[in-house]
Amino acid sequence: MMSDPALAEGFDLRRLPEGFIENPYPVYAALREHAPVHAMGRNPSDLGASGESQILLSRYADLERVYKDAATFSSDKTVEFGAKFRVAEEGACPLYRHHTTSLVFNDPPRHTRVRRIIAGALTPRAVAAMEAGIVALVDGLLAAAEARGTIDLIEDFAAAIPVEVIGNLLGVPKPERGPLRDWSLAILGALEPVLSPEVEAAGNRAVTEFLAYLDRLVADRRRHPGDPDKDILTRLIQGEVGGERLSPEELLQNCIFILNAGHETTTNLIGNGLHLLDQHRDARARLLAEPDLMRKGVEEILRFESSNQLGNRVASTAFSIDGHDFPAGTQITLCIGAANRDPAQFADPDTFDVARDPNRHLAFASGIHQCVGMAVARLEGRIALGRFLVRFPDYRLDGAPVRSQRVRFRGFLRLPARLG
């Protein structure tokens, strides 16, 4: 089906067209077909006319190229975030300090050093050892929902799982986990293309409060270390790469990163999955009949409704793409949601197929910045969705879903349901 070129003309993530949050995919299709290298806010025919320094890429092949070429396309956001968060000469605001220190917005060698320490606590054996605990957690949430007779699939289920899993990884005492989700949502909210003063203030406050809490938690863990093969905070404290440990600032900021990276996206994976399986009853029936398909089903949910819709890079050197030349310093938005429905990569991409194979989606990015915790997210998704379907095979949404209004992260705030 041909897309409407008018949807791509003048498209800008900072001024979204009506209906985009509910269904961005017609716009994504128009961008892939008519403006695959798009200068946001400009007519596609004007690309490069005035040294445009902000572009959006929507084709799978172009995103994969950028992900694989870390030398040309940097993840360092020092300049971009300095402007975004209005960093003054007298000192950096909390959001700037966090986002320029955490793993995801850094290049080697800092990125390599921090990633190796975190990955050391997320080996296949360590992830497999989490399964029994996640099963018990999920079953407890489902039993509580059954006793109530009602459930909000986000608040009572999808959002509760990653907070507990990450709380266990960091060794956060259960009574102290209450603020974690709100802190994460506030900090990630400041990454949206449009940053209001209220959102910025909430993000800065969340970073400050989270750092103060972690400072006490780290001090206690230094006095009473846990098992570094299971307790990621102990591993971060004790871990070394080439004889070098994390600085105190790196340690605290990357604890925040671990929560943020594993919370919102996994919540969206589970919530989006339950929403899709309500809309696609044939897919639900097939997963119930063939439970071994759940691994592929999770991959298809990640592709079809990518939890993280956008990524960003900045060009370290001049580069060319699709016949256009761009200078060093060009800011690049990677449209993951569009690339994961690219017909050049996926057959019949707008069909939800829980048996799709192969399925080399980019929901976890690619290259050196591929999500370090993706095995944990996949495990949480498989257990949560599989056990939910078995226990409540006839669940139905009950009332209007409330979708998050974020453009970077795609998911829901509320999904009320009847358990059947």
Coordinates of C-alpha atoms in Angstrom, one line a residue:
M1 CA 0.0 0.0 0.0
M2 CA 1.4 3.4 -1.0
S3 CA 1.8 5.9 1.8
D4 CA 0.7 9.5 1.8
P5 CA 3.7 11.8 1.1
A6 CA 1.9 14.7 2.8
L7 CA 2.4 12.9 6.2
A8 CA 6.1 13.3 5.9
E9 CA 6.2 16.9 4.8
G10 CA 7.2 19.2 7.6
F11 CA 7.1 16.3 10.2
D12 CA 8.7 17.3 13.5
L13 CA 8.8 15.3 16.7
R14 CA 8.5 18.6 18.6
R15 CA 5.2 19.4 16.9
L16 CA 3.3 16.1 16.5
P17 CA 0.3 15.8 14.2
E18 CA -3.1 14.9 15.6
G19 CA -3.4 11.2 16.3
F20 CA 0.3 10.5 16.1
I21 CA 0.6 9.1 19.7
E22 CA -2.3 6.8 19.1
N23 CA -1.0 5.5 15.8
P24 CA 2.3 6.8 14.5
Y25 CA 2.7 4.1 11.8
P26 CA 1.2 5.8 8.8
V27 CA 3.6 8.7 9.4
Y28 CA 6.5 6.2 9.8
A29 CA 5.6 4.6 6.5
A30 CA 5.5 8.0 4.8
L31 CA 8.9 8.9 6.1
R32 CA 10.5 5.5 5.0
E33 CA 9.0 5.9 1.5
H34 CA 9.2 9.6 0.8
A35 CA 11.7 11.1 3.3
P36 CA 14.0 8.3 4.7
V37 CA 16.5 11.0 5.6
H38 CA 14.3 13.7 6.9
A39 CA 15.2 17.2 8.1
M40 CA 12.7 17.7 10.9
G41 CA 10.3 20.6 10.4
R42 CA 11.4 21.0 6.8
N43 CA 10.0 20.0 3.4
P44 CA 11.9 16.8 2.3
S45 CA 12.9 18.5 -1.0
D46 CA 14.9 21.1 1.1
L47 CA 17.2 18.5 2.7
G48 CA 20.7 19.8 3.0
A49 CA 19.8 23.2 1.5
S50 CA 21.1 25.1 4.5
G51 CA 23.5 22.7 6.2
E52 CA 20.6 21.1 8.2
S53 CA 22.0 19.8 11.5
Q54 CA 19.1 17.6 12.7
I55 CA 17.9 14.7 10.7
L56 CA 15.6 11.7 11.3
L57 CA 16.3 8.2 9.9
S58 CA 13.5 5.7 9.4
R59 CA 14.8 2.8 7.3
Y60 CA 16.1 -0.4 8.9
A61 CA 19.4 -0.4 6.9
D62 CA 20.2 3.1 7.8
L63 CA 19.7 2.5 11.5
E64 CA 21.8 -0.6 11.4
R65 CA 24.6 1.3 9.7
V66 CA 24.6 4.0 12.4
Y67 CA 24.4 1.5 15.2
K68 CA 27.4 -0.5 13.8
D69 CA 29.6 2.6 13.2
A70 CA 30.3 4.0 16.6
A71 CA 33.4 5.8 15.4
T72 CA 31.3 8.1 13.0
F73 CA 28.1 8.2 15.0
S74 CA 28.7 9.1 18.7
S75 CA 26.5 8.5 21.7
D76 CA 28.2 11.3 23.7
K77 CA 25.5 13.9 24.5
T78 CA 27.6 16.4 26.3
V79 CA 26.9 19.2 23.8
E80 CA 23.3 18.3 23.1
F81 CA 22.3 17.9 26.7
G82 CA 24.2 21.0 27.7
A83 CA 21.8 23.0 25.5
K84 CA 18.7 21.0 26.4
F85 CA 19.2 21.3 30.1
R86 CA 20.5 24.8 30.0
V87 CA 23.7 24.0 31.8
A88 CA 25.2 27.2 33.3
E89 CA 28.9 27.9 33.6
E90 CA 28.7 27.7 37.4
G91 CA 27.6 24.1 37.5
A92 CA 25.7 21.3 35.8
C93 CA 22.1 20.5 36.7
P94 CA 21.3 17.0 38.1
L95 CA 19.7 15.8 34.8
Y96 CA 22.8 16.8 32.8
R97 CA 25.1 15.1 35.3
H98 CA 23.1 11.9 35.2
H99 CA 22.6 11.6 31.5
T100 CA 26.2 12.5 30.5
T101 CA 27.6 10.0 33.0
S102 CA 25.4 7.0 32.5
L103 CA 26.3 4.1 30.2
V104 CA 23.9 4.7 27.4
F105 CA 25.1 8.2 26.5
N106 CA 28.8 7.6 26.5
D107 CA 31.4 6.3 24.0
P108 CA 34.5 4.1 24.6
P109 CA 36.6 3.9 26.6
R110 CA 34.2 4.9 29.5
H111 CA 31.3 3.0 27.9
T112 CA 33.4 -0.2 27.5
R113 CA 34.7 -0.1 31.1
V114 CA 31.2 0.5 32.7
R115 CA 29.4 -2.0 30.4
R116 CA 31.9 -4.8 31.2
I117 CA 31.3 -4.4 34.9
I118 CA 27.5 -4.4 34.5
A119 CA 27.5 -7.3 32.0
G120 CA 29.6 -9.3 34.4
A121 CA 26.5 -9.5 36.7
L122 CA 24.2 -10.4 33.9
T123 CA 25.8 -13.6 32.5
P124 CA 23.5 -16.3 31.1
R125 CA 23.9 -18.3 34.3
A126 CA 23.0 -15.3 36.4
V127 CA 20.0 -14.5 34.3
A128 CA 18.8 -18.1 34.4
A129 CA 19.1 -18.1 38.2
M130 CA 16.5 -15.3 38.2
E131 CA 13.8 -17.4 36.7
A132 CA 12.4 -19.0 39.8
G133 CA 12.2 -15.6 41.6
I134 CA 10.4 -14.0 38.7
V135 CA 7.9 -16.9 38.5
A136 CA 7.1 -16.5 42.2
L137 CA 6.8 -12.7 41.8
V138 CA 4.4 -13.1 38.8
D139 CA 2.3 -15.8 40.4
G140 CA 1.9 -13.6 43.5
L141 CA 0.7 -10.7 41.5
L142 CA -1.7 -12.9 39.6
A143 CA -3.1 -14.4 42.8
A144 CA -3.6 -11.0 44.3
A145 CA -5.5 -9.9 41.1
E146 CA -7.6 -13.0 41.2
A147 CA -8.6 -12.4 44.8
R148 CA -9.6 -8.8 43.9
G149 CA -11.4 -9.9 40.7
T150 CA -10.1 -6.8 38.8
I151 CA -6.7 -5.7 37.5
D152 CA -5.1 -2.7 35.9
L153 CA -2.6 -4.5 33.6
I154 CA 0.0 -1.7 34.1
E155 CA -0.2 -0.6 37.7
D156 CA -1.0 -4.0 39.2
F157 CA 1.1 -6.1 36.9
A158 CA 3.4 -4.8 34.1
A159 CA 4.9 -2.0 36.1
A160 CA 5.3 -4.0 39.3
I161 CA 7.5 -6.7 37.8
P162 CA 10.6 -4.8 36.6
V163 CA 10.7 -2.6 39.8
E164 CA 10.9 -5.8 41.9
V165 CA 13.5 -7.5 39.6
I166 CA 15.7 -4.4 39.5
G167 CA 15.2 -3.9 43.2
N168 CA 16.5 -7.4 43.8
L169 CA 19.5 -6.8 41.4
L170 CA 20.5 -3.7 43.3
G171 CA 19.6 -5.1 46.7
V172 CA 17.1 -2.4 47.5
P173 CA 15.2 -3.4 50.6
K174 CA 11.6 -4.1 49.7
P175 CA 10.1 -1.5 52.0
E176 CA 12.2 1.2 50.3
R177 CA 11.1 0.5 46.7
G178 CA 8.1 2.7 46.7
P179 CA 9.7 5.8 45.0
L180 CA 11.7 3.9 42.3
R181 CA 9.0 3.9 39.6
D182 CA 8.2 7.6 40.0
W183 CA 11.9 8.5 40.0
S184 CA 12.4 6.6 36.8
L185 CA 9.4 8.0 35.0
A186 CA 10.4 11.6 35.9
I187 CA 14.0 11.2 34.8
L188 CA 13.1 9.5 31.5
G189 CA 10.4 12.0 30.9
A190 CA 13.1 14.7 30.5
L191 CA 14.4 12.9 27.4
E192 CA 11.3 13.7 25.4
P193 CA 11.8 16.0 22.3
V194 CA 9.8 18.8 24.0
L195 CA 10.9 19.6 27.6
S196 CA 8.6 21.7 29.7
P197 CA 9.8 23.6 32.8
E198 CA 7.6 21.3 34.9
V199 CA 9.0 18.1 33.5
E200 CA 12.6 19.4 33.8
A201 CA 12.0 20.4 37.4
A202 CA 10.5 17.0 38.2
G203 CA 13.5 15.2 36.5
N204 CA 16.1 17.2 38.4
R205 CA 14.3 16.6 41.7
A206 CA 14.1 12.9 41.0
V207 CA 17.8 12.6 40.2
T208 CA 18.7 14.6 43.4
E209 CA 16.4 12.4 45.6
F210 CA 17.6 9.2 44.0
L211 CA 21.3 10.1 44.4
A212 CA 20.7 10.9 48.1
Y213 CA 19.1 7.5 48.6
L214 CA 21.8 5.6 46.6
D215 CA 24.5 7.3 48.6
R216 CA 23.2 5.8 51.8
L217 CA 22.5 2.4 50.1
V218 CA 26.1 2.2 48.7
A219 CA 27.6 3.2 52.0
D220 CA 25.7 0.3 53.6
R221 CA 26.7 -2.1 50.9
R222 CA 30.4 -1.2 51.3
R223 CA 30.1 -2.2 54.9
H224 CA 28.0 -5.3 54.2
P225 CA 28.8 -6.5 50.6
G226 CA 26.5 -9.0 48.9
D227 CA 27.3 -11.8 46.5
P228 CA 28.8 -10.1 43.4
D229 CA 27.5 -12.8 41.1
K230 CA 23.9 -11.9 42.2
D231 CA 24.0 -8.5 43.6
I232 CA 24.8 -6.0 40.8
L233 CA 25.5 -3.1 43.3
T234 CA 28.2 -5.1 45.0
R235 CA 29.7 -5.9 41.6
L236 CA 29.7 -2.3 40.6
I237 CA 31.4 -1.4 43.9
Q238 CA 34.0 -4.1 43.6
G239 CA 34.3 -4.5 39.9
E240 CA 37.4 -3.6 38.0
V241 CA 38.3 -3.4 34.3
G242 CA 42.1 -3.0 33.6
G243 CA 42.7 -2.3 37.3
E244 CA 40.3 0.7 37.2
R245 CA 37.1 0.9 39.3
L246 CA 34.1 3.2 38.8
S247 CA 34.4 6.6 40.3
P248 CA 31.8 7.5 43.0
E249 CA 29.9 9.6 40.5
E250 CA 29.9 6.8 37.8
L251 CA 28.8 4.3 40.4
L252 CA 25.7 6.2 41.6
Q253 CA 24.7 7.5 38.1
N254 CA 24.8 4.0 36.6
C255 CA 22.7 2.6 39.4
I256 CA 20.0 5.1 38.2
F257 CA 20.7 4.0 34.6
I258 CA 20.1 0.4 35.5
L259 CA 16.7 1.2 37.0
N260 CA 15.7 3.5 34.1
A261 CA 16.9 1.1 31.4
G262 CA 15.1 -1.9 32.8
H263 CA 11.9 -0.4 34.1
E264 CA 10.0 1.7 31.5
T265 CA 10.9 -0.5 28.5
T266 CA 10.0 -3.8 30.2
T267 CA 6.8 -2.3 31.6
N268 CA 5.9 -1.4 28.0
L269 CA 6.9 -4.8 26.7
I270 CA 4.5 -6.6 29.0
G271 CA 1.7 -4.0 28.8
N272 CA 1.9 -3.7 25.0
G273 CA 1.9 -7.5 24.7
L274 CA -1.3 -7.9 26.8
H275 CA -2.9 -5.1 24.7
L276 CA -1.9 -6.7 21.4
L277 CA -3.1 -10.1 22.6
D278 CA -6.5 -8.6 23.4
Q279 CA -6.7 -7.1 19.9
H280 CA -5.4 -10.2 18.2
R281 CA -7.4 -13.1 19.7
D282 CA -6.1 -15.5 17.0
A283 CA -2.5 -14.9 18.2
R284 CA -3.6 -15.4 21.8
A285 CA -5.2 -18.7 21.0
R286 CA -2.1 -19.8 19.2
L287 CA 0.2 -19.0 22.1
L288 CA -2.2 -20.9 24.4
A289 CA -2.1 -23.9 22.1
E290 CA 1.6 -23.7 21.4
P291 CA 3.2 -22.3 24.6
D292 CA 6.7 -22.9 23.2
L293 CA 6.0 -20.0 20.7
M294 CA 6.1 -17.5 23.6
R295 CA 9.8 -16.7 23.0
K296 CA 9.0 -15.7 19.4
G297 CA 5.9 -14.0 20.5
V298 CA 7.9 -11.7 22.8
E299 CA 10.2 -10.8 19.9
E300 CA 7.2 -10.0 17.8
I301 CA 5.8 -7.7 20.5
L302 CA 9.1 -5.9 20.7
R303 CA 9.1 -5.5 16.9
F304 CA 5.5 -4.6 16.3
E305 CA 5.1 -2.1 19.2
S306 CA 8.7 -1.2 20.1
S307 CA 8.9 -0.2 23.8
N308 CA 11.6 2.4 22.9
Q309 CA 10.7 4.2 19.7
L310 CA 13.6 6.6 19.3
G311 CA 17.4 6.6 19.6
N312 CA 19.9 9.4 19.1
R313 CA 23.4 9.9 17.8
V314 CA 25.6 12.8 16.8
A315 CA 28.1 12.7 14.0
S316 CA 31.8 12.8 15.0
T317 CA 32.9 13.4 11.5
A318 CA 31.3 14.4 8.2
F319 CA 29.3 11.7 6.5
S320 CA 27.0 10.9 3.5
I321 CA 23.7 9.1 3.5
D322 CA 21.2 8.6 0.7
G323 CA 23.1 11.0 -1.6
H324 CA 23.2 13.8 0.9
D325 CA 26.3 15.2 2.7
F326 CA 26.2 16.2 6.4
P327 CA 28.8 17.9 8.6
A328 CA 30.3 16.7 11.9
G329 CA 28.0 17.7 14.7
T330 CA 24.8 16.7 12.9
Q331 CA 22.2 15.4 15.4
I332 CA 20.6 12.1 14.2
T333 CA 17.3 10.7 15.5
L334 CA 16.9 7.0 14.9
C335 CA 13.3 6.0 14.5
I336 CA 13.2 2.5 15.8
G337 CA 9.5 2.2 15.5
A338 CA 9.7 2.9 11.8
A339 CA 12.7 0.6 11.1
N340 CA 11.0 -2.3 12.8
R341 CA 8.1 -2.1 10.3
D342 CA 10.3 -1.6 7.2
P343 CA 9.1 -3.9 4.4
A344 CA 12.6 -4.1 3.1
Q345 CA 13.5 -6.1 6.2
F346 CA 10.3 -7.7 7.3
A347 CA 7.7 -9.6 5.2
D348 CA 4.2 -8.2 5.7
P349 CA 5.5 -5.9 8.5
D350 CA 2.1 -4.5 9.6
T351 CA 0.9 -8.0 10.4
F352 CA 1.3 -9.2 14.0
D353 CA 2.7 -12.7 13.7
V354 CA 3.8 -14.4 16.9
A355 CA 5.6 -17.1 14.9
R356 CA 7.6 -14.7 12.8
D357 CA 11.1 -16.1 12.0
P358 CA 13.6 -14.6 11.4
N359 CA 12.9 -11.5 13.4
R360 CA 16.0 -9.3 13.6
H361 CA 14.3 -6.3 15.1
L362 CA 16.1 -3.3 16.5
A363 CA 14.1 -2.9 19.7
F364 CA 17.3 -3.4 21.8
A365 CA 19.4 -1.4 19.3
S366 CA 22.5 -3.0 17.8
G367 CA 26.3 -2.7 17.9
I368 CA 28.2 -1.8 21.0
H369 CA 25.2 -0.1 22.6
Q370 CA 22.9 -3.1 22.3
C371 CA 20.9 -3.3 25.5
V372 CA 23.0 -4.9 28.2
G373 CA 20.0 -6.1 30.1
M374 CA 18.0 -7.5 27.1
A375 CA 18.2 -11.1 28.4
V376 CA 16.5 -10.0 31.6
A377 CA 13.8 -8.1 29.8
R378 CA 13.1 -11.1 27.5
L379 CA 12.9 -13.4 30.6
E380 CA 10.5 -11.1 32.4
G381 CA 8.3 -10.8 29.3
R382 CA 8.2 -14.5 28.6
I383 CA 7.3 -15.4 32.2
A384 CA 4.8 -12.6 32.7
L385 CA 2.9 -13.1 29.5
G386 CA 3.0 -16.8 29.5
R387 CA 1.8 -17.3 33.0
F388 CA -0.8 -14.5 32.7
L389 CA -2.4 -16.3 29.6
V390 CA -2.4 -19.7 31.3
R391 CA -4.1 -18.3 34.4
F392 CA -6.5 -15.9 32.7
P393 CA -7.0 -17.2 29.1
D394 CA -10.3 -15.2 28.6
Y395 CA -9.2 -11.8 29.9
R396 CA -10.7 -8.8 28.2
L397 CA -9.9 -5.1 28.4
D398 CA -12.6 -3.3 30.4
G399 CA -12.8 0.4 29.7
A400 CA -10.7 2.8 27.6
P401 CA -6.9 2.3 27.8
V402 CA -4.9 5.4 28.8
R403 CA -1.9 5.6 26.5
S404 CA 1.3 7.4 27.7
Q405 CA 1.7 10.7 25.8
R406 CA 5.4 10.1 25.3
V407 CA 6.9 9.8 21.9
R408 CA 10.1 8.2 22.8
F409 CA 8.6 5.4 24.9
R410 CA 5.5 3.6 23.6
G411 CA 3.2 2.2 26.2
F412 CA 0.2 2.7 28.5
L413 CA -0.5 4.4 31.8
R414 CA -3.6 2.4 32.4
L415 CA -5.1 -0.9 31.0
P416 CA -8.1 -1.9 33.0
A417 CA -9.2 -5.5 32.4
R418 CA -11.6 -8.2 33.4
L419 CA -10.0 -11.5 34.2
G420 CA -12.7 -13.7 32.8

